[in-house]
Amino acid sequence: MEKAKISASQLFILMVLFELGTSILLPMGIGAKQDAWLAILVGMVISFLLFLVYHRLYLYYPDLLLTQYTQEILGKFIGRILAFLYILYFAYFAARILRDFGELLLTFAYPDTPLFIANALLMLVIIYTVHKGIEVISRSGELFFIFMYILAVTGFILIIVSGLIHVTNLQPVLEKGMLPVLKVSFTKTLYYPFGQVIVFTMILPYLTHPKKAKIIGLCALGLSGINLAIIMLINISVLGVTLTERSQFPLLSTVQSIQVADFLERLDVFFMFALIITSFVKISVFFYAVVIGMTSLFKIKSPSRMTYPLGLVILFLSMTIASNYQEHFYEGQTIVPLLLHLPFQVIIPLLLLTVVFFKKTRSRVMKNFKN
């Protein structure tokens, strides 16, 4: 592990920006139609339970990374295999989000720029930041957090002033009952973005005040969930369900609709800043987990040595995971939730917690018996 510490506020900011990620740009939970905002909130509430599982594992092993305590729980052989699979999981999603960033940037701003160039420019900055360590990532997050919320409040005010919001687009609420909302929550919004907070099991050991980890995590999930629900409320109320569903990037369409006094319009720069900030933080966290996981698994003394080669791997993986954006989007919506999110976010952590619980209980019983 790196010899570094981060404060409670820095962890909170990192988690919020991480959860927002590219989620603010995509039509989250739109399978629930005008109740997409409710599907996000339900997914958020369920994710509280998942985080409590991750937190309980952290309490059992407060000084160990996820890739380390898998070996303590399941033994060296199985534990090392599982740790390596988690590293691959984090690397895959660092590459996916990098691909999201490149595709989004090219679609609305630089259509003639090669995808590799767009991805490489961001990845170079991320490699440099991760090379400097978790403290630099956290301080960067503090600066971005303030700027991000200034953008958000300004954009929200401009949307209201423009008279774009039509509350009738959000009606009827629960037209087909709770079943569609629950279906979307359990198959989509729970896993992305909320369940991805499992990556912070690789960062929690750096927290200066471990007792605050639980409240920080729950508050960060709550704030990010409320923010995402508000964004979807605004998108649907401005664009309507049909246009939001058909739009690749509904937030971009919403921002492009802003027009105040016939001179303040085409505020695409808001969208671009949000894209760069949230993508940077999310990829950095995933990439840092990959670097620190590899160094702990293979006993490499200096994590910084791994940043450049692993960064190139992430970059080239982002180019090869799909032949085009449609295929990339389809994989993310249909294949990834069941084959990757469900086992790595839910099944395996629950299994680990069950095993360690019985181990600790058995140890206590044997100790009492000897006494």
C-alpha positions as MATLAB code, in Angstrom:
seq = 'MEKAKISASQLFILMVLFELGTSILLPMGIGAKQDAWLAILVGMVISFLLFLVYHRLYLYYPDLLLTQYTQEILGKFIGRILAFLYILYFAYFAARILRDFGELLLTFAYPDTPLFIANALLMLVIIYTVHKGIEVISRSGELFFIFMYILAVTGFILIIVSGLIHVTNLQPVLEKGMLPVLKVSFTKTLYYPFGQVIVFTMILPYLTHPKKAKIIGLCALGLSGINLAIIMLINISVLGVTLTERSQFPLLSTVQSIQVADFLERLDVFFMFALIITSFVKISVFFYAVVIGMTSLFKIKSPSRMTYPLGLVILFLSMTIASNYQEHFYEGQTIVPLLLHLPFQVIIPLLLLTVVFFKKTRSRVMKNFKN';
ca = [
       0.000    0.000    0.000;
       0.983    3.603   -0.596;
       1.958    5.525    2.526;
      -0.709    8.208    2.298;
      -3.834    9.409    4.072;
      -6.978   11.235    2.965;
      -9.485   13.118    5.084;
     -13.163   12.329    5.520;
     -14.197   15.309    3.382;
     -11.843   14.271    0.582;
     -13.271   10.754    0.564;
     -16.809   12.155    0.486;
     -16.019   14.418   -2.478;
     -14.289   11.622   -4.373;
     -17.262    9.306   -3.874;
     -19.802   11.891   -5.003;
     -17.891   12.840   -8.150;
     -17.211    9.168   -8.842;
     -20.890    8.254   -8.572;
     -21.930   11.114  -10.836;
     -19.343   10.089  -13.435;
     -20.777    9.667  -16.913;
     -24.137    8.844  -15.290;
     -25.162   12.508  -15.415;
     -24.780   12.448  -19.192;
     -26.708    9.258  -19.988;
     -30.470    8.482  -19.787;
     -30.303    6.622  -16.474;
     -33.318    4.501  -15.561;
     -35.244    5.564  -18.649;
     -36.685    2.053  -18.873;
     -39.089    3.250  -16.171;
     -40.261    6.064  -18.530;
     -41.320    9.200  -16.628;
     -40.562    7.397  -13.350;
     -36.839    7.146  -14.172;
     -36.056    9.523  -11.306;
     -37.850    7.162   -8.909;
     -35.929    4.146  -10.251;
     -32.708    6.028   -9.483;
     -33.803    6.747   -5.913;
     -34.857    3.130   -5.326;
     -31.520    1.922   -6.707;
     -29.800    4.369   -4.364;
     -31.655    3.034   -1.297;
     -30.822   -0.584   -2.173;
     -27.191    0.397   -2.681;
     -27.083    1.494    0.967;
     -27.382   -2.194    1.893;
     -24.566   -3.097   -0.508;
     -22.318   -0.436    0.970;
     -23.004   -1.763    4.463;
     -21.700   -5.135    3.264;
     -18.515   -3.481    1.933;
     -18.190   -1.489    5.146;
     -18.547   -4.585    7.321;
     -15.719   -6.260    5.400;
     -13.678   -3.088    5.915;
     -14.316   -3.255    9.678;
     -13.007   -6.801    9.760;
      -9.855   -5.790    7.837;
      -9.415   -1.990    8.267;
      -5.782   -1.950    7.127;
      -6.164   -4.209    4.098;
      -7.275   -3.634    0.514;
      -9.993   -5.757   -1.065;
      -7.306   -7.589   -3.049;
      -5.524   -8.402    0.219;
      -8.359   -9.559    2.450;
      -9.727  -11.916   -0.198;
      -6.554  -13.910    0.485;
      -7.093  -13.723    4.243;
     -10.656  -14.983    3.903;
     -10.375  -17.615    1.157;
      -6.735  -18.604    1.391;
      -3.769  -17.654   -0.749;
      -4.606  -19.618   -3.875;
      -8.295  -18.824   -4.335;
      -7.882  -15.384   -2.790;
      -5.156  -14.369   -5.244;
      -7.234  -15.536   -8.202;
     -10.237  -13.560   -6.954;
      -8.053  -10.513   -6.289;
      -6.724  -10.652   -9.848;
     -10.277  -10.928  -11.203;
     -11.235   -7.782   -9.271;
      -8.242   -5.971  -10.750;
      -9.432   -6.989  -14.229;
     -12.933   -5.797  -13.296;
     -11.639   -2.367  -12.278;
      -9.428   -2.156  -15.378;
     -12.322   -3.043  -17.657;
     -14.479   -0.266  -16.253;
     -11.681    2.271  -16.377;
     -11.461    1.429  -20.088;
     -15.257    1.523  -20.551;
     -15.564    4.980  -19.025;
     -12.591    6.206  -21.042;
     -14.376    4.940  -24.154;
     -17.573    6.704  -22.998;
     -15.616    9.928  -22.616;
     -14.048    9.700  -26.071;
     -17.304    8.827  -27.809;
     -19.217   11.595  -26.041;
     -16.559   14.211  -26.749;
     -16.338   13.305  -30.420;
     -20.093   13.161  -30.883;
     -20.871   16.693  -29.801;
     -17.616   18.645  -30.037;
     -14.843   17.140  -32.168;
     -16.360   14.814  -34.791;
     -13.235   14.865  -36.982;
     -10.811   13.987  -34.186;
      -9.658   10.332  -33.984;
     -11.054    8.507  -30.950;
      -7.565    7.380  -29.930;
      -6.344   10.988  -29.661;
      -9.240   12.046  -27.431;
      -8.785    9.035  -25.143;
      -4.999    9.385  -25.062;
      -5.060   13.052  -24.024;
      -7.275   12.360  -21.000;
      -5.405    9.176  -20.122;
      -2.055   10.995  -20.069;
      -3.394   13.438  -17.480;
      -4.864   10.573  -15.435;
      -1.600    8.603  -15.556;
       0.299   11.630  -14.256;
      -2.241   12.223  -11.466;
      -2.363    8.587  -10.349;
       1.444    8.484  -10.481;
       1.436   11.223   -7.818;
      -0.808    9.138   -5.534;
      -4.195    9.142   -3.824;
      -3.568   12.435   -1.995;
      -3.180   14.324   -5.294;
      -6.303   12.646   -6.704;
      -8.215   13.731   -3.599;
      -7.005   17.339   -3.739;
      -7.919   17.503   -7.423;
     -11.384   16.281   -6.492;
     -11.784   19.106   -3.978;
     -11.140   21.730   -6.672;
     -13.417   20.023   -9.202;
     -16.228   19.583   -6.673;
     -16.644   23.321   -6.162;
     -16.465   24.055   -9.877;
     -18.921   21.255  -10.670;
     -21.584   22.567   -8.324;
     -21.169   26.127   -9.581;
     -21.871   24.774  -13.078;
     -24.843   22.765  -11.831;
     -26.506   25.638   -9.956;
     -25.909   28.057  -12.851;
     -27.331   25.615  -15.368;
     -30.379   24.911  -13.198;
     -31.124   28.637  -12.824;
     -30.793   29.192  -16.576;
     -33.157   26.300  -17.331;
     -35.783   27.763  -15.002;
     -35.337   31.289  -16.406;
     -35.665   29.899  -19.942;
     -39.096   28.496  -19.040;
     -38.193   25.046  -20.360;
     -39.597   22.958  -17.522;
     -42.983   21.327  -18.146;
     -44.109   19.372  -15.092;
     -46.809   17.632  -17.119;
     -44.075   15.589  -18.826;
     -43.536   13.828  -15.483;
     -47.156   12.679  -15.262;
     -48.712   10.257  -14.574;
     -46.490    9.104  -11.750;
     -46.361    5.311  -11.379;
     -48.651    4.872  -14.379;
     -47.992    1.105  -14.445;
     -47.321    0.675  -10.740;
     -44.072   -0.002   -8.915;
     -43.109   -3.161  -10.822;
     -41.405   -1.401  -13.804;
     -39.571    0.895  -11.381;
     -38.332   -2.015   -9.263;
     -37.293   -3.951  -12.376;
     -35.155   -1.059  -13.624;
     -33.762   -0.477  -10.131;
     -32.666   -4.091   -9.620;
     -31.295   -4.585  -13.147;
     -29.833   -1.159  -13.982;
     -29.558    1.694  -11.498;
     -28.436   -0.427   -8.530;
     -25.338   -1.596  -10.403;
     -24.565    1.533  -12.374;
     -23.483    3.765  -10.822;
     -24.207    2.944   -7.177;
     -22.801   -0.587   -6.928;
     -19.532    0.538   -8.476;
     -18.712    2.097   -5.105;
     -17.096   -1.280   -4.366;
     -13.935    0.205   -5.885;
     -13.609    2.288   -2.716;
     -12.750   -0.879   -0.787;
      -9.337   -0.163   -2.349;
      -9.266    3.354   -0.871;
     -10.942    3.092    2.556;
      -7.712    1.919    4.285;
      -6.217    5.362    3.523;
      -8.904    7.167    5.517;
      -7.535    9.165    8.467;
     -10.684    8.576   10.566;
     -11.900    4.998    9.887;
     -14.936    5.419   12.164;
     -16.378    7.964    9.726;
     -16.289    5.602    6.737;
     -19.860    4.395    7.184;
     -21.554    7.791    7.409;
     -19.369    9.195    4.627;
     -20.281    6.390    2.254;
     -24.011    6.553    2.950;
     -24.113   10.351    2.671;
     -22.111   10.308   -0.581;
     -24.429    7.704   -2.104;
     -27.444    9.703   -0.929;
     -26.240   13.026   -2.334;
     -25.194   11.561   -5.673;
     -28.486    9.662   -5.959;
     -30.517   12.801   -5.300;
     -28.432   14.729   -7.830;
     -28.925   12.073  -10.517;
     -32.664   11.933   -9.806;
     -32.915   15.739  -10.146;
     -31.018   15.629  -13.451;
     -33.418   13.015  -14.845;
     -36.389   15.016  -13.555;
     -35.104   18.057  -15.435;
     -34.300   16.091  -18.610;
     -37.766   14.523  -18.762;
     -39.587   17.729  -17.837;
     -37.710   19.634  -20.573;
     -37.495   17.032  -23.350;
     -40.357   14.674  -22.560;
     -40.079   10.907  -22.159;
     -39.862   10.052  -25.859;
     -37.047   12.457  -26.698;
     -35.138   11.609  -23.514;
     -35.390    7.915  -24.372;
     -34.219    8.442  -27.951;
     -31.411   10.844  -27.074;
     -27.936    9.400  -26.528;
     -27.059   12.302  -24.240;
     -30.254   13.914  -22.868;
     -28.364   16.361  -20.660;
     -26.669   17.766  -23.757;
     -30.059   18.199  -25.448;
     -31.393   19.919  -22.324;
     -28.436   22.320  -22.121;
     -28.708   23.094  -25.828;
     -32.345   24.107  -25.255;
     -31.350   26.965  -22.937;
     -32.062   30.374  -24.437;
     -32.251   33.534  -22.341;
     -33.157   36.923  -23.842;
     -32.191   35.834  -27.395;
     -28.464   36.090  -26.702;
     -27.518   33.525  -24.028;
     -27.698   30.138  -25.775;
     -25.616   27.189  -27.052;
     -24.135   26.533  -23.618;
     -22.539   23.267  -24.690;
     -19.440   24.255  -22.727;
     -21.361   23.385  -19.527;
     -21.805   19.863  -20.811;
     -18.156   19.589  -21.858;
     -16.826   20.729  -18.474;
     -19.099   18.282  -16.642;
     -17.990   15.481  -18.967;
     -14.282   16.148  -18.449;
     -14.460   16.595  -14.656;
     -16.598   13.568  -13.821;
     -14.874   11.272  -16.325;
     -11.460   12.298  -15.006;
     -12.370   11.497  -11.401;
     -14.119    8.214  -12.146;
     -11.383    6.844  -14.403;
      -8.710    7.998  -11.939;
     -10.329    6.105   -9.057;
     -10.732    2.908  -11.090;
      -7.213    3.209  -12.478;
      -5.745    3.848   -9.030;
      -7.480    0.683   -7.787;
      -5.862   -1.244  -10.645;
      -2.396    0.133   -9.881;
      -2.533   -0.377   -6.121;
      -4.144   -3.792   -6.575;
      -1.389   -4.985   -8.907;
       1.375   -3.716   -6.635;
      -0.124   -5.402   -3.569;
      -0.859   -8.667   -5.374;
       2.576   -9.011   -6.958;
       4.537   -7.421   -4.059;
       5.850   -4.472   -6.066;
       7.417   -1.911   -3.727;
       6.697    1.247   -5.733;
       3.132    1.673   -7.101;
       4.238    4.606   -9.285;
       6.270    2.265  -11.474;
       3.100    0.551  -12.615;
       1.179    3.633  -13.726;
       2.674    4.076  -17.195;
       2.476    0.476  -18.464;
      -0.953   -0.090  -16.930;
      -2.154    3.264  -18.299;
      -1.226    2.157  -21.810;
      -3.107   -1.105  -21.245;
      -6.237    0.831  -20.206;
      -5.894    3.122  -23.221;
      -5.626    0.306  -25.755;
      -8.349   -1.683  -24.007;
     -10.691    1.289  -24.383;
     -10.135    1.120  -28.143;
     -10.710   -2.622  -28.475;
     -13.647   -3.399  -26.157;
     -16.142   -2.534  -28.918;
     -15.989   -1.826  -32.638;
     -18.397    1.135  -32.405;
     -20.422    3.118  -29.886;
     -23.670    1.222  -30.577;
     -21.990   -2.070  -29.716;
     -20.335   -0.481  -26.681;
     -23.676    0.881  -25.438;
     -25.464   -2.440  -26.038;
     -22.851   -4.362  -24.036;
     -23.179   -1.917  -21.171;
     -26.960   -2.217  -21.069;
     -27.439   -5.969  -21.544;
     -24.284   -8.024  -20.928;
     -22.340   -6.136  -18.258;
     -25.023   -5.969  -15.488;
     -25.548   -9.741  -15.239;
     -22.100  -11.069  -16.135;
     -19.966   -8.536  -14.264;
     -21.895   -6.258  -11.909;
     -24.019   -8.922  -10.245;
     -21.173  -11.279   -9.259;
     -18.530   -8.646   -8.422;
     -20.788   -6.160   -6.640;
     -23.287   -8.482   -4.933;
     -22.580  -12.221   -4.944;
     -18.847  -12.277   -4.148;
     -18.945   -9.604   -1.378;
     -21.858  -11.423    0.283;
     -19.942  -14.694    0.024;
     -16.828  -13.093    1.530;
     -18.837  -11.587    4.383;
     -20.543  -14.927    5.096;
     -17.235  -16.799    5.192;
     -15.491  -14.259    7.414;
     -18.508  -14.113    9.741;
     -18.448  -17.881   10.313;
     -14.652  -17.819   10.678;
     -14.801  -15.128   13.358;
     -17.718  -16.828   15.123;
     -15.919  -20.178   15.129;
     -12.767  -18.517   16.434;
     -14.682  -16.904   19.312;
     -16.417  -20.179   20.193;
     -13.102  -22.075   20.253;
     -11.513  -19.371   22.369;
     -14.373  -19.451   24.895;
     -14.258  -23.233   24.944;
     -10.544  -23.229   25.783;
     -11.104  -20.718   28.549;
];
